[in-house]
Coordinates of C-alpha atoms and ligand atoms in Angstrom, one line a residue:
X1 CA 30.7 -25.3 -6.5
X2 CA 32.2 -28.7 -5.6
X3 CA 30.1 -29.9 -2.8
X4 CA 32.4 -30.8 0.1
X5 CA 32.7 -34.3 1.0
X6 CA 29.1 -35.6 2.5
X7 CA 27.8 -38.5 4.6
X8 CA 25.4 -41.0 2.8
X9 CA 22.3 -39.1 2.0
X10 CA 20.4 -39.0 5.2
X11 CA 16.8 -41.2 6.7
X12 CA 15.1 -38.4 4.4
X13 CA 15.0 -40.4 1.6
X14 CA 12.9 -42.7 3.0
X15 CA 10.0 -40.4 2.2
X16 CA 6.7 -40.7 3.3
X17 CA 5.0 -40.6 0.0
X18 CA 1.3 -39.6 1.7
X19 CA 3.1 -36.7 4.0
X20 CA 2.3 -34.4 1.0
X21 CA -0.9 -35.3 0.6
X22 CA -1.8 -34.7 4.6
X23 CA -0.2 -31.4 4.7
X24 CA -2.4 -30.3 1.6
X25 CA -5.2 -28.5 2.8
X26 CA -7.7 -25.8 2.0
X27 CA -8.4 -22.5 3.5
X28 CA -11.0 -19.4 2.7
X29 CA -7.7 -16.6 2.2
X30 CA -4.6 -16.9 1.4
X31 CA -4.1 -14.8 5.1
X32 CA -5.0 -18.3 6.8
X33 CA -1.7 -19.2 5.4
X34 CA 0.9 -17.1 7.0
X35 CA 3.0 -17.9 10.1
X36 CA 3.0 -22.2 10.9
X37 CA 6.6 -22.1 9.0
X38 CA 8.7 -25.1 8.8
X39 CA 12.1 -25.4 11.1
X40 CA 14.8 -26.8 8.4
X41 CA 17.4 -28.8 10.4
X42 CA 20.6 -27.2 8.8
X43 CA 22.3 -30.9 9.3
X44 CA 25.3 -30.1 6.6
X45 CA 26.4 -27.0 8.6
X46 CA 26.7 -28.5 12.0
X47 CA 30.1 -27.9 13.3
X48 CA 29.8 -31.6 15.5
X49 CA 27.3 -34.2 16.7
X50 CA 25.3 -33.0 19.5
X51 CA 24.9 -29.0 18.1
X52 CA 22.3 -28.9 16.1
X53 CA 21.0 -25.6 13.9
X54 CA 17.4 -24.9 13.1
X55 CA 16.1 -22.4 10.7
X56 CA 12.2 -21.1 10.7
X57 CA 11.7 -21.0 7.1
X58 CA 10.1 -17.9 6.8
X59 CA 10.4 -17.4 3.2
X60 CA 7.9 -19.9 3.1
X61 CA 5.5 -17.7 4.4
X62 CA 3.0 -16.6 1.2
X63 CA 4.2 -12.7 0.7
X64 CA 7.6 -14.7 1.0
X65 CA 9.0 -12.9 4.4
X66 CA 9.2 -12.9 7.7
X67 CA 6.9 -9.7 7.6
X68 CA 3.9 -11.3 6.7
X69 CA 3.2 -11.9 10.2
X70 CA 3.7 -8.6 11.8
X71 CA 1.8 -6.8 8.8
X72 CA -1.0 -9.3 9.3
X73 CA -0.9 -8.5 13.4
X74 CA -0.8 -4.5 12.7
X75 CA -3.6 -4.7 10.5
X76 CA -5.7 -7.4 12.4
X77 CA -4.9 -5.4 16.2
X78 CA -5.8 -2.1 13.9
X79 CA -9.7 -3.3 13.0
X80 CA -9.7 -4.6 17.0
X81 CA -8.8 -1.3 18.2
X82 CA -11.0 0.5 15.7
X83 CA -8.1 2.8 14.3
X84 CA -8.5 0.7 10.6
X85 CA -11.5 1.0 9.4
X86 CA -12.5 0.3 5.6
X87 CA -12.8 3.7 4.3
X88 CA -8.9 4.2 5.9
X89 CA -5.6 3.9 3.4
X90 CA -3.0 1.7 5.0
X91 CA 0.2 3.7 4.6
X92 CA 3.8 3.2 6.1
X93 CA 7.5 3.9 4.9
X94 CA 9.2 0.4 3.4
X95 CA 10.4 -0.6 0.2
X96 CA 10.8 -3.9 0.9
X97 CA 9.3 -7.2 2.2
X98 CA 6.6 -5.3 4.9
X99 CA 5.5 -3.2 1.6
X100 CA 4.6 -6.2 0.2
X101 CA 3.1 -8.1 3.1
X102 CA 1.0 -4.9 3.7
X103 CA 0.1 -5.1 0.0
X104 CA -1.0 -8.6 0.2
X105 CA -3.1 -8.8 3.3
X106 CA -4.4 -5.6 2.0
X107 CA -5.5 -6.6 -1.2
X108 CA -6.5 -9.9 0.5
X109 CA -9.0 -8.3 3.0
X110 CA -10.1 -5.2 0.9
X111 CA -7.9 -2.2 2.3
X112 CA -6.5 -0.1 0.2
X113 CA -2.4 0.3 0.4
X114 CA 0.1 3.5 -0.1
X115 CA 4.1 2.8 0.7
X116 CA 6.3 5.8 0.7
X117 CA 9.9 4.3 -0.7
X118 CA 13.1 6.6 -1.8
X119 CA 12.9 7.4 -5.2
X120 CA 15.8 4.7 -6.5
X121 CA 14.6 2.0 -4.7
X122 CA 14.9 -1.1 -7.4
X123 CA 12.6 -1.4 -10.0
X124 CA 11.9 -4.7 -8.9
X125 CA 10.8 -3.4 -5.5
X126 CA 8.3 -1.3 -7.6
X127 CA 7.2 -3.5 -9.6
X128 CA 5.9 -6.3 -6.4
X129 CA 4.3 -4.2 -5.0
X130 CA 2.1 -2.4 -7.4
X131 CA 1.0 -5.6 -9.1
X132 CA -0.8 -5.7 -5.5
X133 CA -2.5 -2.6 -6.8
X134 CA -0.2 -0.7 -4.3
X135 CA -0.1 3.1 -4.8
X136 CA 3.5 3.8 -4.3
X137 CA 4.6 7.7 -3.2
X138 CA 8.4 8.6 -3.3
X139 CA 10.8 10.0 -1.3
X140 CA 14.2 11.9 -2.0
X141 CA 16.4 9.5 -3.3
X142 CA 19.3 11.4 -1.1
X143 CA 18.0 10.6 2.4
X144 CA 17.3 6.7 1.9
X145 CA 15.1 5.2 4.2
X146 CA 15.1 7.8 7.5
X147 CA 13.4 10.0 4.9
X148 CA 10.9 7.4 3.4
X149 CA 9.8 7.5 7.3
X150 CA 9.7 11.5 7.7
X151 CA 8.0 11.8 5.0
X152 CA 5.3 9.1 5.3
X153 CA 4.9 11.0 9.0
X154 CA 4.4 14.2 7.3
X155 CA 1.9 12.9 4.9
X156 CA 0.0 11.3 8.4
X157 CA 0.3 14.8 10.3
X158 CA -1.2 16.7 7.4
X159 CA -4.5 13.8 7.0
X160 CA -4.6 11.7 9.9
X161 CA -8.7 10.7 9.4
X162 CA -7.4 9.2 5.9
X163 CA -4.7 6.9 6.7
X164 CA -3.6 4.1 9.3
X165 CA -0.1 4.5 10.0
X166 CA 0.9 1.1 11.6
X167 CA 4.5 2.2 12.3
X168 CA 6.1 -0.8 12.1
X169 CA 9.1 0.5 13.5
X170 CA 7.5 0.9 16.9
X171 CA 4.3 -0.8 16.9
X172 CA 4.3 -3.6 20.0
X173 CA 1.8 -5.7 17.2
X174 CA 5.3 -6.2 15.3
X175 CA 7.0 -8.0 17.9
X176 CA 3.4 -9.4 19.3
X177 CA 3.1 -11.3 16.0
X178 CA 6.5 -13.1 16.7
X179 CA 5.6 -13.9 20.2
X180 CA 2.3 -15.5 19.5
X181 CA 3.6 -16.6 16.5
X182 CA 7.4 -17.2 15.5
X183 CA 8.0 -18.0 19.2
X184 CA 5.5 -20.1 20.0
X185 CA 5.9 -22.1 16.9
X186 CA 9.6 -23.0 18.1
X187 CA 8.8 -24.3 21.4
X188 CA 6.1 -26.3 19.8
X189 CA 8.3 -28.1 17.6
X190 CA 11.4 -27.9 19.6
X191 CA 10.3 -27.9 22.9
X192 CA 12.6 -27.1 26.0
X193 CA 15.7 -28.7 23.7
X194 CA 16.3 -24.7 22.4
X195 CA 19.7 -23.3 24.1
X196 CA 20.1 -20.5 21.4
X197 CA 18.3 -18.4 19.1
X198 CA 20.0 -16.2 16.7
X199 CA 18.3 -13.4 14.1
X200 CA 18.7 -10.6 12.5
X201 CA 17.6 -7.1 13.4
X202 CA 15.7 -4.6 11.4
X203 CA 12.8 -3.4 12.4
X204 CA 14.1 -5.7 15.6
X205 CA 10.4 -7.3 15.8
X206 CA 11.7 -10.8 15.0
X207 CA 14.1 -11.2 17.5
X208 CA 12.4 -8.9 20.1
X209 CA 8.5 -10.8 20.1
X210 CA 10.6 -14.2 19.7
X211 CA 13.0 -13.1 22.1
X212 CA 10.5 -12.5 24.7
X213 CA 8.6 -16.0 24.1
X214 CA 11.4 -18.3 24.3
X215 CA 12.7 -16.5 27.2
X216 CA 9.7 -17.3 29.1
X217 CA 10.2 -21.3 28.3
X218 CA 11.7 -22.4 31.3
X219 CA 15.1 -23.2 30.3
X220 CA 17.5 -20.3 29.7
X221 CA 17.7 -19.5 26.0
X222 CA 20.9 -17.1 24.9
X223 CA 19.2 -14.5 22.3
X224 CA 21.8 -13.0 20.3
X225 CA 21.1 -10.2 17.8
X226 CA 22.8 -10.1 14.6
X227 CA 23.3 -6.1 13.1
X228 CA 25.7 -4.9 10.3
X229 CA 29.1 -4.3 11.1
X230 CA 28.8 -1.2 9.5
X231 CA 26.7 2.0 8.6
X232 CA 27.4 0.9 4.7
X233 CA 26.3 -2.3 4.2
X234 CA 24.8 -5.2 2.0
X235 CA 22.4 -6.6 4.3
X236 CA 19.3 -5.6 2.8
X237 CA 16.7 -5.7 5.5
X238 CA 18.7 -5.0 8.7
X239 CA 19.7 -1.6 10.2
X240 CA 23.1 -0.5 11.7
X241 CA 21.9 0.8 14.9
X242 CA 24.4 3.3 15.5
X243 CA 23.8 5.1 12.5
X244 CA 20.1 4.7 12.0
X245 CA 16.9 5.6 13.4
X246 CA 16.3 3.6 16.5
X247 CA 12.9 1.7 16.2
X248 CA 10.8 2.5 19.4
X249 CA 9.9 -1.5 19.7
X250 CA 14.0 -2.2 19.9
X251 CA 14.4 -2.7 24.3
X252 CA 17.8 -5.2 24.3
X253 CA 17.6 -5.3 28.0
X254 CA 14.5 -7.1 28.0
X255 CA 15.7 -10.2 26.2
X256 CA 18.7 -9.8 23.9
X257 CA 22.1 -11.3 25.3
X258 CA 24.5 -10.2 22.9
X259 CA 25.0 -8.1 19.4
X260 CA 27.2 -9.6 17.1
X261 CA 28.5 -7.1 14.4
X262 CA 28.2 -9.2 10.8
X263 CA 30.5 -8.0 8.3
X264 CA 29.1 -8.2 4.7
X265 CA 31.5 -10.5 2.9
X266 CA 30.6 -13.2 5.7
X267 CA 27.2 -13.1 5.4
X268 CA 26.7 -13.4 1.9
X269 CA 29.4 -16.1 1.9
X270 CA 27.1 -18.0 4.5
X271 CA 23.9 -17.2 1.9
X272 CA 25.7 -19.0 -0.8
X273 CA 26.6 -21.4 1.6
X274 CA 23.3 -22.7 2.4
X275 CA 22.4 -22.5 -1.3
X276 CA 25.1 -24.8 -2.3
X277 CA 24.7 -27.1 0.8
X278 CA 21.3 -27.1 2.1
X279 CA 19.1 -26.3 -1.4
X280 CA 18.4 -23.0 0.6
X281 CA 18.5 -20.1 -1.7
X282 CA 17.9 -17.1 0.5
X283 CA 18.5 -13.6 1.0
X284 CA 21.3 -11.9 2.4
X285 CA 20.2 -10.9 5.7
X286 CA 19.7 -14.7 6.2
X287 CA 23.5 -15.1 5.2
X288 CA 24.0 -12.9 8.1
X289 CA 21.7 -15.4 10.7
X290 CA 23.3 -17.9 9.1
X291 CA 26.9 -16.6 9.4
X292 CA 26.0 -15.4 12.7
X293 CA 24.4 -19.1 14.0
X294 CA 27.9 -20.9 13.1
X295 CA 30.1 -18.2 15.1
X296 CA 28.0 -19.1 18.0
X297 CA 27.8 -22.7 17.1
X298 CA 31.5 -23.1 17.1
X299 CA 31.5 -21.7 20.7
X300 CA 30.1 -24.4 22.2
X301 CA 32.4 -26.2 24.3
X302 CA 33.2 -29.7 23.7
X303 CA 31.0 -32.2 25.3
X304 CA 28.2 -29.8 25.6
X305 CA 25.2 -30.5 23.7
X306 CA 23.2 -27.4 22.2
X307 CA 20.5 -26.6 19.6
X308 CA 20.1 -23.5 17.9
X309 CA 17.7 -21.9 16.2
X310 CA 17.4 -19.1 13.7
X311 CA 15.7 -17.4 11.1
X312 CA 15.2 -17.2 7.3
X313 CA 13.7 -13.9 6.3
X314 CA 13.3 -14.5 2.5
X315 CA 14.7 -16.0 -0.7
X316 CA 17.9 -15.0 -2.3
X317 CA 15.3 -14.7 -6.1
X318 CA 13.6 -11.4 -4.2
X319 CA 16.8 -9.7 -5.0
X320 CA 16.7 -10.1 -9.2
X321 CA 16.3 -7.4 -11.1
X322 CA 14.3 -6.3 -13.3
X323 CA 11.9 -8.5 -12.0
X324 CA 8.4 -7.3 -14.3
X325 CA 5.4 -8.8 -15.4
X326 CA 5.7 -9.4 -18.6
X327 CA 2.7 -9.8 -20.8
X328 CA 3.3 -11.3 -24.3
X329 CA 2.5 -14.3 -27.0
X330 CA 4.7 -17.0 -27.1
X331 CA 4.0 -17.6 -30.7
Ligands
PLP401 C1 15.1 -9.9 4.2 C2 14.9 -9.3 5.9 N1 15.4 -9.6 6.6 C3 15.4 -9.4 8.1 C4 14.5 -8.3 8.0 C5 14.4 -7.7 9.9 O1 13.5 -8.4 10.9 P1 13.4 -7.4 11.9 O2 12.5 -6.6 11.6 O3 11.8 -8.4 12.4 O4 13.9 -7.1 12.5 C6 13.7 -8.0 7.5 C7 12.8 -6.9 7.8 O5 12.2 -5.7 7.3 C8 14.0 -8.4 6.1 O6 13.0 -7.6 4.9

């Protein structure tokens, strides 16, 4: 891939060599490293001077995705409310990043975790969560993620005292994680300069929680949700609302100004572009968010300044398959 003509390397190269030493820290548990992700400027994608694009690097959470935040918040709030006690198993339906996040937080805090997922999810999905000691329960491969939701509800209804069922789709702690974390962090880093926030929607926790926080900031921030254009799409992590079980936490009238339908190809192309032009190898839902933020950036009228923020949910290598933990000797 040939790089487009580029200005001279930016001032970034005048690196402060002590910066990494200052950033180095010690923590008592990996869960302390959840949140506090950096905002990375996508300078090479900006359409013109005066229109800044920033991306919240959620792939830098320890579980590798944006879902570490809500998983920790739901578990924290579950403990605080007395609904999650040491004898219970955390159970939810997810084959994706939330499953990794529950597994990581559960393991670090000493809780058992069980995940319900369709039988046909990739081997890598099963192996990553099992690596943390998580138990897997399989739902019908014919019924997709909605079938997994139905099965987890049945399991919990049969034996309610055994489980803590956070139910990320209808748990207010999910958007709260982004209200308290993602949104507050964006404001702390960019202040009232933020003019637009663009995020993909899966459970909708990211856009709802961050959107609410930004709307309270005083400045008129436009909040834009990106959803797959069709029911059949290739943007893992995102939901096409019209053909899905609508999440209970999705209240777009509260803080979402508009919804951008995103074709899979446009999102995939944007994911390639940020890997090639910004050194950011991210998953396809991040590609959708970047494609969305680029469309909005191009709409900014000439002469007007803008500061747009989007979210990079996870890294591209999460989608490599197979991803087996191999034990072998090198001779
Ligand atoms: C890769 C990826 N992208 C985007 C999202 C959507 O985030 P949210 O559930 O907060 O809407 C998810 C959530 O599961 C995800 O795993």
